[in-house]
Amino acid sequence: NIIGDIVGFDFLSDEEIKKLSKTKNIFPPKNLGCYQIALASNGNIYGCCEGFDKLGIMNDSIPYLIDNLKKRIKGPCMGCSQTDFMCGLKNVYKQE
């Protein structure tokens, strides 16, 4: 999710990102997919260790949390459960 410009610094173009993904190990990998449940110290449960939008809380049932995770990974962003985190790359890989 790239916003704005910084003088003297340039982001990779879509073509450069695609070329790198074919020749180097990059993050996020082309087929990201992040299938973990992370428990934060405040009792919130996230679908990613980088999560900021919780799946539920520690006292929720496992089936409830798994169901919420499954709904997220079927979303628009390469199997990522936190789509606002990495979704900027979805359109790059769609162009192939």
mmCIF file of N, CA and C in Angstrom:
data_model
loop_
_atom_site.group_PDB
_atom_site.id
_atom_site.type_symbol
_atom_site.label_atom_id
_atom_site.label_comp_id
_atom_site.label_asym_id
_atom_site.label_seq_id
_atom_site.Cartn_x
_atom_site.Cartn_y
_atom_site.Cartn_z
ATOM 1 N N ASN A 1 0.849 -1.177 0.000
ATOM 2 C CA ASN A 1 0.000 0.000 0.000
ATOM 3 C C ASN A 1 0.890 1.234 0.000
ATOM 4 N N ILE A 2 1.377 1.573 -1.152
ATOM 5 C CA ILE A 2 2.336 2.659 -1.304
ATOM 6 C C ILE A 2 1.587 3.962 -1.522
ATOM 7 N N ILE A 3 1.905 4.940 -0.683
ATOM 8 C CA ILE A 3 1.253 6.247 -0.777
ATOM 9 C C ILE A 3 2.337 7.317 -0.770
ATOM 10 N N GLY A 4 2.271 8.239 -1.712
ATOM 11 C CA GLY A 4 3.185 9.370 -1.716
ATOM 12 C C GLY A 4 4.529 9.084 -2.351
ATOM 13 N N ASP A 5 5.351 10.135 -2.427
ATOM 14 C CA ASP A 5 6.680 10.059 -3.020
ATOM 15 C C ASP A 5 7.709 10.598 -2.042
ATOM 16 N N ILE A 6 8.916 10.071 -2.128
ATOM 17 C CA ILE A 6 10.031 10.557 -1.325
ATOM 18 C C ILE A 6 11.134 10.923 -2.302
ATOM 19 N N VAL A 7 11.592 12.163 -2.257
ATOM 20 C CA VAL A 7 12.620 12.634 -3.174
ATOM 21 C C VAL A 7 13.882 11.790 -2.997
ATOM 22 N N GLY A 8 14.414 11.301 -4.113
ATOM 23 C CA GLY A 8 15.629 10.506 -4.087
ATOM 24 C C GLY A 8 15.416 9.034 -3.777
ATOM 25 N N PHE A 9 14.183 8.633 -3.574
ATOM 26 C CA PHE A 9 13.876 7.232 -3.284
ATOM 27 C C PHE A 9 12.750 6.806 -4.196
ATOM 28 N N ASP A 10 12.872 5.616 -4.764
ATOM 29 C CA ASP A 10 11.830 5.150 -5.668
ATOM 30 C C ASP A 10 11.457 3.722 -5.297
ATOM 31 N N PHE A 11 10.191 3.411 -5.381
ATOM 32 C CA PHE A 11 9.718 2.060 -5.132
ATOM 33 C C PHE A 11 9.917 1.221 -6.383
ATOM 34 N N LEU A 12 9.968 -0.083 -6.198
ATOM 35 C CA LEU A 12 10.075 -0.977 -7.344
ATOM 36 C C LEU A 12 8.825 -0.881 -8.205
ATOM 37 N N SER A 13 9.017 -0.964 -9.502
ATOM 38 C CA SER A 13 7.872 -0.990 -10.410
ATOM 39 C C SER A 13 7.234 -2.373 -10.346
ATOM 40 N N ASP A 14 6.033 -2.501 -10.876
ATOM 41 C CA ASP A 14 5.366 -3.804 -10.928
ATOM 42 C C ASP A 14 6.224 -4.822 -11.671
ATOM 43 N N GLU A 15 6.837 -4.393 -12.775
ATOM 44 C CA GLU A 15 7.682 -5.297 -13.560
ATOM 45 C C GLU A 15 8.906 -5.741 -12.764
ATOM 46 N N GLU A 16 9.508 -4.819 -12.014
ATOM 47 C CA GLU A 16 10.672 -5.175 -11.202
ATOM 48 C C GLU A 16 10.298 -6.173 -10.104
ATOM 49 N N ILE A 17 9.141 -5.986 -9.489
ATOM 50 C CA ILE A 17 8.673 -6.913 -8.452
ATOM 51 C C ILE A 17 8.469 -8.301 -9.045
ATOM 52 N N LYS A 18 7.822 -8.373 -10.210
ATOM 53 C CA LYS A 18 7.585 -9.675 -10.849
ATOM 54 C C LYS A 18 8.901 -10.352 -11.227
ATOM 55 N N LYS A 19 9.849 -9.582 -11.769
ATOM 56 C CA LYS A 19 11.141 -10.150 -12.159
ATOM 57 C C LYS A 19 11.878 -10.695 -10.934
ATOM 58 N N LEU A 20 11.900 -9.938 -9.856
ATOM 59 C CA LEU A 20 12.564 -10.398 -8.636
ATOM 60 C C LEU A 20 11.910 -11.653 -8.076
ATOM 61 N N SER A 21 10.573 -11.707 -8.136
ATOM 62 C CA SER A 21 9.872 -12.872 -7.574
ATOM 63 C C SER A 21 10.182 -14.153 -8.345
ATOM 64 N N LYS A 22 10.632 -14.002 -9.594
ATOM 65 C CA LYS A 22 10.970 -15.179 -10.398
ATOM 66 C C LYS A 22 12.421 -15.611 -10.223
ATOM 67 N N THR A 23 13.271 -14.696 -9.745
ATOM 68 C CA THR A 23 14.698 -15.008 -9.698
ATOM 69 C C THR A 23 15.299 -15.018 -8.294
ATOM 70 N N LYS A 24 14.592 -14.491 -7.311
ATOM 71 C CA LYS A 24 15.130 -14.385 -5.950
ATOM 72 C C LYS A 24 14.087 -14.834 -4.935
ATOM 73 N N ASN A 25 14.546 -15.172 -3.736
ATOM 74 C CA ASN A 25 13.629 -15.402 -2.626
ATOM 75 C C ASN A 25 13.235 -14.036 -2.082
ATOM 76 N N ILE A 26 11.958 -13.732 -2.133
ATOM 77 C CA ILE A 26 11.489 -12.417 -1.710
ATOM 78 C C ILE A 26 10.438 -12.566 -0.615
ATOM 79 N N PHE A 27 10.186 -11.462 0.093
ATOM 80 C CA PHE A 27 9.073 -11.413 1.032
ATOM 81 C C PHE A 27 8.203 -10.233 0.657
ATOM 82 N N PRO A 28 6.905 -10.420 0.575
ATOM 83 C CA PRO A 28 6.234 -11.696 0.754
ATOM 84 C C PRO A 28 6.428 -12.579 -0.475
ATOM 85 N N PRO A 29 6.463 -13.894 -0.275
ATOM 86 C CA PRO A 29 6.567 -14.785 -1.426
ATOM 87 C C PRO A 29 5.344 -14.651 -2.321
ATOM 88 N N LYS A 30 5.501 -15.026 -3.568
ATOM 89 C CA LYS A 30 4.422 -14.856 -4.548
ATOM 90 C C LYS A 30 3.115 -15.488 -4.086
ATOM 91 N N ASN A 31 3.169 -16.684 -3.544
ATOM 92 C CA ASN A 31 1.965 -17.344 -3.037
ATOM 93 C C ASN A 31 1.999 -17.305 -1.520
ATOM 94 N N LEU A 32 1.789 -16.132 -0.980
ATOM 95 C CA LEU A 32 1.996 -15.859 0.434
ATOM 96 C C LEU A 32 1.378 -16.903 1.339
ATOM 97 N N GLY A 33 0.079 -16.903 1.489
ATOM 98 C CA GLY A 33 -0.577 -17.854 2.368
ATOM 99 C C GLY A 33 0.023 -17.876 3.756
ATOM 100 N N CYS A 34 -0.690 -17.411 4.719
ATOM 101 C CA CYS A 34 -0.207 -17.353 6.095
ATOM 102 C C CYS A 34 -1.289 -17.985 6.953
ATOM 103 N N TYR A 35 -1.068 -19.196 7.396
ATOM 104 C CA TYR A 35 -2.121 -19.932 8.078
ATOM 105 C C TYR A 35 -1.742 -20.213 9.518
ATOM 106 N N GLN A 36 -1.739 -19.211 10.324
ATOM 107 C CA GLN A 36 -1.437 -19.389 11.733
ATOM 108 C C GLN A 36 -2.422 -18.587 12.567
ATOM 109 N N ILE A 37 -2.571 -19.000 13.785
ATOM 110 C CA ILE A 37 -3.372 -18.220 14.729
ATOM 111 C C ILE A 37 -2.406 -17.718 15.788
ATOM 112 N N ALA A 38 -2.426 -16.419 16.033
ATOM 113 C CA ALA A 38 -1.498 -15.806 16.976
ATOM 114 C C ALA A 38 -2.258 -15.259 18.181
ATOM 115 N N LEU A 39 -1.793 -15.613 19.366
ATOM 116 C CA LEU A 39 -2.372 -15.120 20.612
ATOM 117 C C LEU A 39 -1.531 -13.961 21.107
ATOM 118 N N ALA A 40 -2.167 -12.806 21.280
ATOM 119 C CA ALA A 40 -1.473 -11.633 21.810
ATOM 120 C C ALA A 40 -1.568 -11.615 23.336
ATOM 121 N N SER A 41 -0.705 -10.853 23.961
ATOM 122 C CA SER A 41 -0.659 -10.810 25.422
ATOM 123 C C SER A 41 -1.930 -10.235 26.045
ATOM 124 N N ASN A 42 -2.733 -9.524 25.253
ATOM 125 C CA ASN A 42 -3.987 -8.969 25.774
ATOM 126 C C ASN A 42 -5.163 -9.934 25.613
ATOM 127 N N GLY A 43 -4.910 -11.146 25.111
ATOM 128 C CA GLY A 43 -5.962 -12.149 24.958
ATOM 129 C C GLY A 43 -6.642 -12.143 23.604
ATOM 130 N N ASN A 44 -6.284 -11.205 22.746
ATOM 131 C CA ASN A 44 -6.851 -11.182 21.398
ATOM 132 C C ASN A 44 -6.178 -12.246 20.537
ATOM 133 N N ILE A 45 -6.948 -12.802 19.609
ATOM 134 C CA ILE A 45 -6.451 -13.816 18.679
ATOM 135 C C ILE A 45 -6.447 -13.208 17.277
ATOM 136 N N TYR A 46 -5.312 -13.345 16.599
ATOM 137 C CA TYR A 46 -5.146 -12.805 15.257
ATOM 138 C C TYR A 46 -4.847 -13.931 14.282
ATOM 139 N N GLY A 47 -5.116 -13.694 13.017
ATOM 140 C CA GLY A 47 -4.848 -14.682 11.981
ATOM 141 C C GLY A 47 -3.471 -14.530 11.388
ATOM 142 N N CYS A 48 -2.621 -13.763 12.047
ATOM 143 C CA CYS A 48 -1.284 -13.486 11.543
ATOM 144 C C CYS A 48 -0.473 -12.893 12.683
ATOM 145 N N CYS A 49 0.813 -13.202 12.728
ATOM 146 C CA CYS A 49 1.644 -12.610 13.785
ATOM 147 C C CYS A 49 1.787 -11.108 13.600
ATOM 148 N N GLU A 50 1.478 -10.603 12.416
ATOM 149 C CA GLU A 50 1.509 -9.169 12.136
ATOM 150 C C GLU A 50 0.104 -8.569 12.199
ATOM 151 N N GLY A 51 -0.857 -9.328 12.689
ATOM 152 C CA GLY A 51 -2.256 -8.925 12.639
ATOM 153 C C GLY A 51 -2.604 -7.703 13.457
ATOM 154 N N PHE A 52 -3.602 -6.992 12.990
ATOM 155 C CA PHE A 52 -4.145 -5.863 13.738
ATOM 156 C C PHE A 52 -5.665 -5.906 13.750
ATOM 157 N N ASP A 53 -6.250 -6.838 13.046
ATOM 158 C CA ASP A 53 -7.699 -7.026 13.011
ATOM 159 C C ASP A 53 -7.966 -8.424 13.570
ATOM 160 N N LYS A 54 -8.449 -8.485 14.799
ATOM 161 C CA LYS A 54 -8.529 -9.775 15.490
ATOM 162 C C LYS A 54 -9.586 -10.706 14.917
ATOM 163 N N LEU A 55 -9.317 -12.004 15.058
ATOM 164 C CA LEU A 55 -10.282 -13.049 14.696
ATOM 165 C C LEU A 55 -11.279 -13.253 15.826
ATOM 166 N N GLY A 56 -10.833 -13.049 17.037
ATOM 167 C CA GLY A 56 -11.655 -13.257 18.223
ATOM 168 C C GLY A 56 -10.815 -13.043 19.463
ATOM 169 N N ILE A 57 -11.268 -13.627 20.558
ATOM 170 C CA ILE A 57 -10.538 -13.514 21.818
ATOM 171 C C ILE A 57 -10.200 -14.908 22.339
ATOM 172 N N MET A 58 -9.334 -14.951 23.326
ATOM 173 C CA MET A 58 -8.820 -16.208 23.852
ATOM 174 C C MET A 58 -9.926 -17.161 24.313
ATOM 175 N N ASN A 59 -11.035 -16.654 24.784
ATOM 176 C CA ASN A 59 -12.115 -17.504 25.290
ATOM 177 C C ASN A 59 -13.070 -17.994 24.208
ATOM 178 N N ASP A 60 -12.890 -17.549 22.968
ATOM 179 C CA ASP A 60 -13.739 -18.027 21.872
ATOM 180 C C ASP A 60 -13.393 -19.482 21.558
ATOM 181 N N SER A 61 -14.360 -20.195 21.015
ATOM 182 C CA SER A 61 -14.126 -21.605 20.684
ATOM 183 C C SER A 61 -13.162 -21.728 19.498
ATOM 184 N N ILE A 62 -12.427 -22.825 19.474
ATOM 185 C CA ILE A 62 -11.498 -23.086 18.369
ATOM 186 C C ILE A 62 -12.242 -23.132 17.031
ATOM 187 N N PRO A 63 -13.400 -23.828 16.933
ATOM 188 C CA PRO A 63 -14.119 -23.823 15.649
ATOM 189 C C PRO A 63 -14.496 -22.410 15.186
ATOM 190 N N TYR A 64 -14.874 -21.540 16.112
ATOM 191 C CA TYR A 64 -15.217 -20.153 15.772
ATOM 192 C C TYR A 64 -13.989 -19.438 15.196
ATOM 193 N N LEU A 65 -12.843 -19.588 15.845
ATOM 194 C CA LEU A 65 -11.621 -18.928 15.380
ATOM 195 C C LEU A 65 -11.176 -19.467 14.021
ATOM 196 N N ILE A 66 -11.233 -20.784 13.847
ATOM 197 C CA ILE A 66 -10.848 -21.403 12.570
ATOM 198 C C ILE A 66 -11.786 -20.955 11.457
ATOM 199 N N ASP A 67 -13.077 -20.873 11.749
ATOM 200 C CA ASP A 67 -14.049 -20.410 10.756
ATOM 201 C C ASP A 67 -13.730 -18.981 10.326
ATOM 202 N N ASN A 68 -13.426 -18.121 11.293
ATOM 203 C CA ASN A 68 -13.069 -16.739 10.956
ATOM 204 C C ASN A 68 -11.784 -16.685 10.131
ATOM 205 N N LEU A 69 -10.811 -17.526 10.472
ATOM 206 C CA LEU A 69 -9.564 -17.573 9.705
ATOM 207 C C LEU A 69 -9.828 -18.033 8.271
ATOM 208 N N LYS A 70 -10.638 -19.074 8.109
ATOM 209 C CA LYS A 70 -10.956 -19.572 6.763
ATOM 210 C C LYS A 70 -11.628 -18.503 5.914
ATOM 211 N N LYS A 71 -12.517 -17.727 6.509
ATOM 212 C CA LYS A 71 -13.178 -16.644 5.767
ATOM 213 C C LYS A 71 -12.159 -15.621 5.292
ATOM 214 N N ARG A 72 -11.184 -15.323 6.116
ATOM 215 C CA ARG A 72 -10.171 -14.335 5.760
ATOM 216 C C ARG A 72 -9.257 -14.816 4.648
ATOM 217 N N ILE A 73 -8.822 -16.074 4.717
ATOM 218 C CA ILE A 73 -7.853 -16.530 3.715
ATOM 219 C C ILE A 73 -8.497 -16.803 2.362
ATOM 220 N N LYS A 74 -9.818 -16.820 2.311
ATOM 221 C CA LYS A 74 -10.512 -16.934 1.026
ATOM 222 C C LYS A 74 -10.707 -15.565 0.400
ATOM 223 N N GLY A 75 -10.181 -14.544 1.046
ATOM 224 C CA GLY A 75 -10.326 -13.172 0.582
ATOM 225 C C GLY A 75 -9.495 -12.874 -0.649
ATOM 226 N N PRO A 76 -9.348 -11.601 -0.948
ATOM 227 C CA PRO A 76 -8.756 -11.175 -2.216
ATOM 228 C C PRO A 76 -7.237 -11.120 -2.266
ATOM 229 N N CYS A 77 -6.527 -11.602 -1.254
ATOM 230 C CA CYS A 77 -5.097 -11.299 -1.211
ATOM 231 C C CYS A 77 -4.197 -12.508 -1.005
ATOM 232 N N MET A 78 -4.084 -13.384 -1.989
ATOM 233 C CA MET A 78 -3.095 -14.456 -2.012
ATOM 234 C C MET A 78 -3.105 -15.335 -0.768
ATOM 235 N N GLY A 79 -4.238 -15.559 -0.164
ATOM 236 C CA GLY A 79 -4.294 -16.401 1.018
ATOM 237 C C GLY A 79 -3.830 -15.718 2.288
ATOM 238 N N CYS A 80 -3.649 -14.412 2.251
ATOM 239 C CA CYS A 80 -3.220 -13.661 3.432
ATOM 240 C C CYS A 80 -4.422 -13.428 4.342
ATOM 241 N N SER A 81 -4.256 -13.702 5.625
ATOM 242 C CA SER A 81 -5.368 -13.521 6.559
ATOM 243 C C SER A 81 -5.488 -12.084 7.047
ATOM 244 N N GLN A 82 -4.542 -11.256 6.707
ATOM 245 C CA GLN A 82 -4.558 -9.839 7.095
ATOM 246 C C GLN A 82 -4.439 -9.007 5.825
ATOM 247 N N THR A 83 -5.523 -8.961 5.070
ATOM 248 C CA THR A 83 -5.466 -8.420 3.709
ATOM 249 C C THR A 83 -5.031 -6.963 3.623
ATOM 250 N N ASP A 84 -5.270 -6.171 4.643
ATOM 251 C CA ASP A 84 -4.836 -4.775 4.584
ATOM 252 C C ASP A 84 -3.326 -4.638 4.750
ATOM 253 N N PHE A 85 -2.669 -5.712 5.153
ATOM 254 C CA PHE A 85 -1.233 -5.678 5.393
ATOM 255 C C PHE A 85 -0.441 -5.859 4.100
ATOM 256 N N MET A 86 -0.821 -6.791 3.249
ATOM 257 C CA MET A 86 -0.053 -7.110 2.054
ATOM 258 C C MET A 86 -0.816 -6.954 0.746
ATOM 259 N N CYS A 87 -1.997 -6.455 0.769
ATOM 260 C CA CYS A 87 -2.840 -6.504 -0.420
ATOM 261 C C CYS A 87 -2.328 -5.661 -1.583
ATOM 262 N N GLY A 88 -1.371 -4.808 -1.359
ATOM 263 C CA GLY A 88 -0.855 -4.002 -2.450
ATOM 264 C C GLY A 88 -0.211 -4.820 -3.552
ATOM 265 N N LEU A 89 0.171 -6.060 -3.279
ATOM 266 C CA LEU A 89 0.838 -6.879 -4.290
ATOM 267 C C LEU A 89 -0.115 -7.725 -5.115
ATOM 268 N N LYS A 90 -1.349 -7.830 -4.699
ATOM 269 C CA LYS A 90 -2.300 -8.687 -5.406
ATOM 270 C C LYS A 90 -2.391 -8.314 -6.881
ATOM 271 N N ASN A 91 -2.494 -7.044 -7.178
ATOM 272 C CA ASN A 91 -2.658 -6.607 -8.569
ATOM 273 C C ASN A 91 -1.391 -6.804 -9.387
ATOM 274 N N VAL A 92 -0.235 -6.765 -8.754
ATOM 275 C CA VAL A 92 1.024 -6.999 -9.467
ATOM 276 C C VAL A 92 1.025 -8.405 -10.048
ATOM 277 N N TYR A 93 0.669 -9.389 -9.237
ATOM 278 C CA TYR A 93 0.715 -10.775 -9.685
ATOM 279 C C TYR A 93 -0.455 -11.136 -10.592
ATOM 280 N N LYS A 94 -1.527 -10.378 -10.548
ATOM 281 C CA LYS A 94 -2.663 -10.611 -11.447
ATOM 282 C C LYS A 94 -2.274 -10.350 -12.895
ATOM 283 N N GLN A 95 -1.291 -9.489 -13.105
ATOM 284 C CA GLN A 95 -0.903 -9.072 -14.452
ATOM 285 C C GLN A 95 -0.153 -10.148 -15.215
ATOM 286 N N GLU A 96 0.275 -11.207 -14.565
ATOM 287 C CA GLU A 96 1.067 -12.244 -15.236
ATOM 288 C C GLU A 96 0.252 -13.047 -16.213
#
